[in-house]
Every structure is written in C-alpha cells, then in structure tokens.
CSV table of C-alpha atoms in Angstrom, one decimal:
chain,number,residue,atom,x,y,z
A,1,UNK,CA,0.7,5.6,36.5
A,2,UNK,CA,0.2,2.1,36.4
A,3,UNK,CA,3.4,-0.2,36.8
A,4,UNK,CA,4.3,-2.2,33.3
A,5,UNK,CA,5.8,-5.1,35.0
A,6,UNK,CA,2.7,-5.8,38.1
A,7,UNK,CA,0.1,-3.6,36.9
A,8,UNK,CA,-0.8,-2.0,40.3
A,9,UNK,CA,-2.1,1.5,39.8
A,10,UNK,CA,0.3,3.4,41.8
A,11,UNK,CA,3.7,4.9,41.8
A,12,UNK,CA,6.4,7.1,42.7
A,13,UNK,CA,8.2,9.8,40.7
A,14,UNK,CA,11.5,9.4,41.6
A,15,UNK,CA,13.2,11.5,39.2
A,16,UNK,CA,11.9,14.5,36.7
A,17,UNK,CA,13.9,16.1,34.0
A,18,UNK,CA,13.5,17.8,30.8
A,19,UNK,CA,14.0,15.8,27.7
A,20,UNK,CA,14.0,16.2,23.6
A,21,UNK,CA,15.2,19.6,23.7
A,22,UNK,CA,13.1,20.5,26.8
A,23,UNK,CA,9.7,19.4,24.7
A,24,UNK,CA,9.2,16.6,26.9
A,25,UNK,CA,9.6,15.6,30.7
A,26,UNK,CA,11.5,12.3,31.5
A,27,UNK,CA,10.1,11.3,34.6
A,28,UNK,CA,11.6,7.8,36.6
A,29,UNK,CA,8.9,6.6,38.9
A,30,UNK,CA,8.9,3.2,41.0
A,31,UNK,CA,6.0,1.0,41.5
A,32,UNK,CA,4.7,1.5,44.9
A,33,UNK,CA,3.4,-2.3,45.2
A,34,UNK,CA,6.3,-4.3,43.8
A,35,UNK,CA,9.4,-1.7,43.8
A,36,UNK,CA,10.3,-1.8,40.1
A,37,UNK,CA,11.4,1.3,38.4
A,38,UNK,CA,10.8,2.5,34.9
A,39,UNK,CA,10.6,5.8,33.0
A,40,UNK,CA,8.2,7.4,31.5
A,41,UNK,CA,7.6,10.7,29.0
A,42,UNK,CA,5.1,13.5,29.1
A,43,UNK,CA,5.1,15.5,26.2
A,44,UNK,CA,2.5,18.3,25.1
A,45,UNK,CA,-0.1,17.2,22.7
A,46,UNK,CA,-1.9,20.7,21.1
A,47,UNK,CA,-4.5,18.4,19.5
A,48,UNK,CA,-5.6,15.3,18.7
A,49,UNK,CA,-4.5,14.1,14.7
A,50,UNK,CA,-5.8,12.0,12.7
A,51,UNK,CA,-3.3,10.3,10.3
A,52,UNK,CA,-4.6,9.3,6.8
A,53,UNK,CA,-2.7,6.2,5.5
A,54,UNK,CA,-3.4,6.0,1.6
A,55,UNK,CA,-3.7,2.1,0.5
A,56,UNK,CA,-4.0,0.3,-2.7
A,57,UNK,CA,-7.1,1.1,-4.9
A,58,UNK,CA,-7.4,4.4,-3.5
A,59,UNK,CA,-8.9,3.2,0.1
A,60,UNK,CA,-7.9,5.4,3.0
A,61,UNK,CA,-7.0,4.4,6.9
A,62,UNK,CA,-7.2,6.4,9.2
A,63,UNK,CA,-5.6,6.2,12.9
A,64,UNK,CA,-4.2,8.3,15.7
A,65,UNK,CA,-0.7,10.0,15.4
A,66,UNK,CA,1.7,8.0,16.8
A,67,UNK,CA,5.5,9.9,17.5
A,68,UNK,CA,6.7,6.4,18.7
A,69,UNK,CA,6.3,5.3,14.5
A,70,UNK,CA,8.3,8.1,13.6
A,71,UNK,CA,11.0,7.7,16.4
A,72,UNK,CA,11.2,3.9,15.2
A,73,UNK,CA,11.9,4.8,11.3
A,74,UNK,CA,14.5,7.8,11.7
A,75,UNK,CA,16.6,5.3,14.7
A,76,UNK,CA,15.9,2.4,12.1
A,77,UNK,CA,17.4,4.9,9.2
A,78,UNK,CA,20.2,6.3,11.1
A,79,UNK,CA,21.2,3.2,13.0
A,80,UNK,CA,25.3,2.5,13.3
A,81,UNK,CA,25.6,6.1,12.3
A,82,UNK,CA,27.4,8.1,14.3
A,83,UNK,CA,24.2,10.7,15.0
A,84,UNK,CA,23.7,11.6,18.6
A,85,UNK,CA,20.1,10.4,19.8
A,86,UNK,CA,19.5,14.0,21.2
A,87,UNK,CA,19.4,15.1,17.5
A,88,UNK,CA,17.4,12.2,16.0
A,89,UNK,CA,14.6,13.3,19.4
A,90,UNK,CA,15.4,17.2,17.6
A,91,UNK,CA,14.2,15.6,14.4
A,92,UNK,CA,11.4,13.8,15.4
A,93,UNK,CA,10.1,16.7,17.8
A,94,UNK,CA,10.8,19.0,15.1
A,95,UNK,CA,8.3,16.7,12.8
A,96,UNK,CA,5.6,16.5,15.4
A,97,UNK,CA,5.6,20.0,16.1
A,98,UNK,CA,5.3,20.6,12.6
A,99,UNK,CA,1.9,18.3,12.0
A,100,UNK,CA,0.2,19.5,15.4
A,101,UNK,CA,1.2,23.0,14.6
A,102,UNK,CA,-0.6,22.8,10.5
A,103,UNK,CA,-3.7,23.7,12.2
A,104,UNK,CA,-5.3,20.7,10.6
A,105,UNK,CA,-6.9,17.8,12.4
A,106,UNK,CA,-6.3,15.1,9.7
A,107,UNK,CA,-3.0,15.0,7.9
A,108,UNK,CA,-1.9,12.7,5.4
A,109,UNK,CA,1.1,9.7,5.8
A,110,UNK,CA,3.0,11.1,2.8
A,111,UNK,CA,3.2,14.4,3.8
A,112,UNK,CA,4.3,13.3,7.4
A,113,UNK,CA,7.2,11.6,5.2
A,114,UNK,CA,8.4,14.4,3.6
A,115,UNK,CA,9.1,16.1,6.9
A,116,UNK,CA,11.0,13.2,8.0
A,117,UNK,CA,12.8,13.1,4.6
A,118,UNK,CA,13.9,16.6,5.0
A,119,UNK,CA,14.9,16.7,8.4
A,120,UNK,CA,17.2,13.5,7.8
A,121,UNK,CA,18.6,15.2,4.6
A,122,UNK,CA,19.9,18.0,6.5
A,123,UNK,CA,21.0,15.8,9.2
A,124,UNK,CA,22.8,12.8,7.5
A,125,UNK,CA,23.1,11.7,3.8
A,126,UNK,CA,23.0,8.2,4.4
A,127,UNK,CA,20.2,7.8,6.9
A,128,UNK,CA,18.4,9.8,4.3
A,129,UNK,CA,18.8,7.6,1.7
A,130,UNK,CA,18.1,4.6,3.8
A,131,UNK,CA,14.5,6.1,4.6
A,132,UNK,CA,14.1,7.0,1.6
A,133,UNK,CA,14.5,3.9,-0.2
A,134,UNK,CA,11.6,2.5,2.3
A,135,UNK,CA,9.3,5.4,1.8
A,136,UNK,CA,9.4,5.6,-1.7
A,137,UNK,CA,9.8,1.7,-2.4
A,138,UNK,CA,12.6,1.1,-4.0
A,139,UNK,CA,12.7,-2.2,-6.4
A,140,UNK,CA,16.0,-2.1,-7.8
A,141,UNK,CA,19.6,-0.9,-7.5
A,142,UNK,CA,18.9,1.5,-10.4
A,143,UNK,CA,16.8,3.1,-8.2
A,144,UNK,CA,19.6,3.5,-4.9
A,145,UNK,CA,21.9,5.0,-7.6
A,146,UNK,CA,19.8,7.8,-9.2
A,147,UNK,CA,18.5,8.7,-5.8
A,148,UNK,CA,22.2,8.7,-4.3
A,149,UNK,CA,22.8,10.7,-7.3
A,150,UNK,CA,20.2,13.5,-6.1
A,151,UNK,CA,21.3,13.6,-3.2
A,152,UNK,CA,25.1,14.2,-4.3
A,153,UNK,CA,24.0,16.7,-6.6
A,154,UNK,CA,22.2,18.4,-3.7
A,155,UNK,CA,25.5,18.1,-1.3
A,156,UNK,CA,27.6,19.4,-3.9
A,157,UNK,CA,25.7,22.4,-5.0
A,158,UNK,CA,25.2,21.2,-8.9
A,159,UNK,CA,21.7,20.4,-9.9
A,160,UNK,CA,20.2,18.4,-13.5
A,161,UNK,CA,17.6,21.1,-13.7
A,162,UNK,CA,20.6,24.2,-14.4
C-alpha cells in the first residue's frame, strides 16, 4: 500500500480489525520508508457499478460507485445529531449492499437516493429531512413544512391518503 504522506510503495500492517458491522477490515499500517502511520479499509466489492447521474435536458453521466459520496451525505445529514457513527457505517453498508446486490451493473442516482432516504427515515427524523431537502431541492420554506409534515404524519401513524 503506498504511503499518503511520502509515497514509497511499502508498508506495514500494524493493526487489523473488523469494521462496519464486520463488512469491512480496518487495517493501521505504517510506512516502511518514512515511519508514518495511517489506516486504511478493505471492504468486498461483488461487482463493478456503474452510477447513472441524470442531468438537465435529459443527458446522462455515468461514473463508478463511489461509498465515500454516500458516507459524506448521511454524516453531512446527521451531523450534531446524536447518532452513533457505527449506525450511520450500518446505513451506508446497508445501501451498498443493496445496489451491488440488484444484480444490475448500472443503477441510477435517484434510486441510490431513495435507499439513503429510507434508511435515514428509520434512523432519525431530522437527518432525514435535512437530506431530503438536498435531494429533492427544496426552494422554499413551504417546501420544509409540507415535507416535515409527511414525515410527522408517518411518525405518528395518521396518513392524508386515509
């Protein structure tokens, strides 16, 4: 593995253990050249996807999934809540191993964004609206409130469409 901090091509595992609900190894190696340490993550990848981001006027991107842009959105969403970061690597793990296991190669952005919506609706109201509010663009307040108003709706057992 090569060192982040000298780039020389060797180093050292110093420590292994299992991580994100045991669906990763956290491994802390040092670099054999200049002695810094640093950690690094090996997780099981069943397949390579292909994420399809739609744009305006109906063009389509397409790039490699990337768990690290899901990890970012659901810490950005649930940050100064009190969530434990072993359930927010549950969610995202829970996310990946969804897409990988779809049997598709090629999945598309949106629907990676529903799985993230329901896993932080289950897990906590308020990062789930903060994603939300992101993901589907919200331009106004108006917007917050109905949303806020699903979700209470939802929490409280009562639904609009009864």
């Amino acid at each position: 593995m090569r060192c982040p901090f000298c780039a020389h091509d060797d180093s050292q595992v110093k420590d292994s253990r299992p991580a994100e609900d045991n669906a990763a190894i956290r491994r802390r190696r040092q670099c054999t050249s200049c002695g810094a340490r640093f950690t690094t993550f090996e997780r099981v990848q069943l397949r390579e996807i292909t994420v399809i981001k739609s744009g305006d006027e109906g063009d389509e991107r397409r790039e490699p999934f990337d768990r690290a842009k899901i990890e970012k959105s659901v810490a950005l969403a649930c940050r100064k809540r009190r969530i434990d970061r072993e359930r927010i690597d549950q969610l995202v793990s829970g996310v990946q191993r969804q897409v990988e296991t779809a049997g598709e190669s090629e999945v598309h952005s949106r629907e990676i964004g529903e799985m993230v919506m329901e896993g932080l609706r289950q897990l906590d109201s308020v990062a789930y609206i903060r994603f939300a509010s992101v993901y589907r663009a919200f331009d106004e307040a108006r917007d917050f409130e109905e949303f806020a108003g699903t979700v209470r709706d939802v929490a409280t057992g009562d639904s609009k469409n009864d």
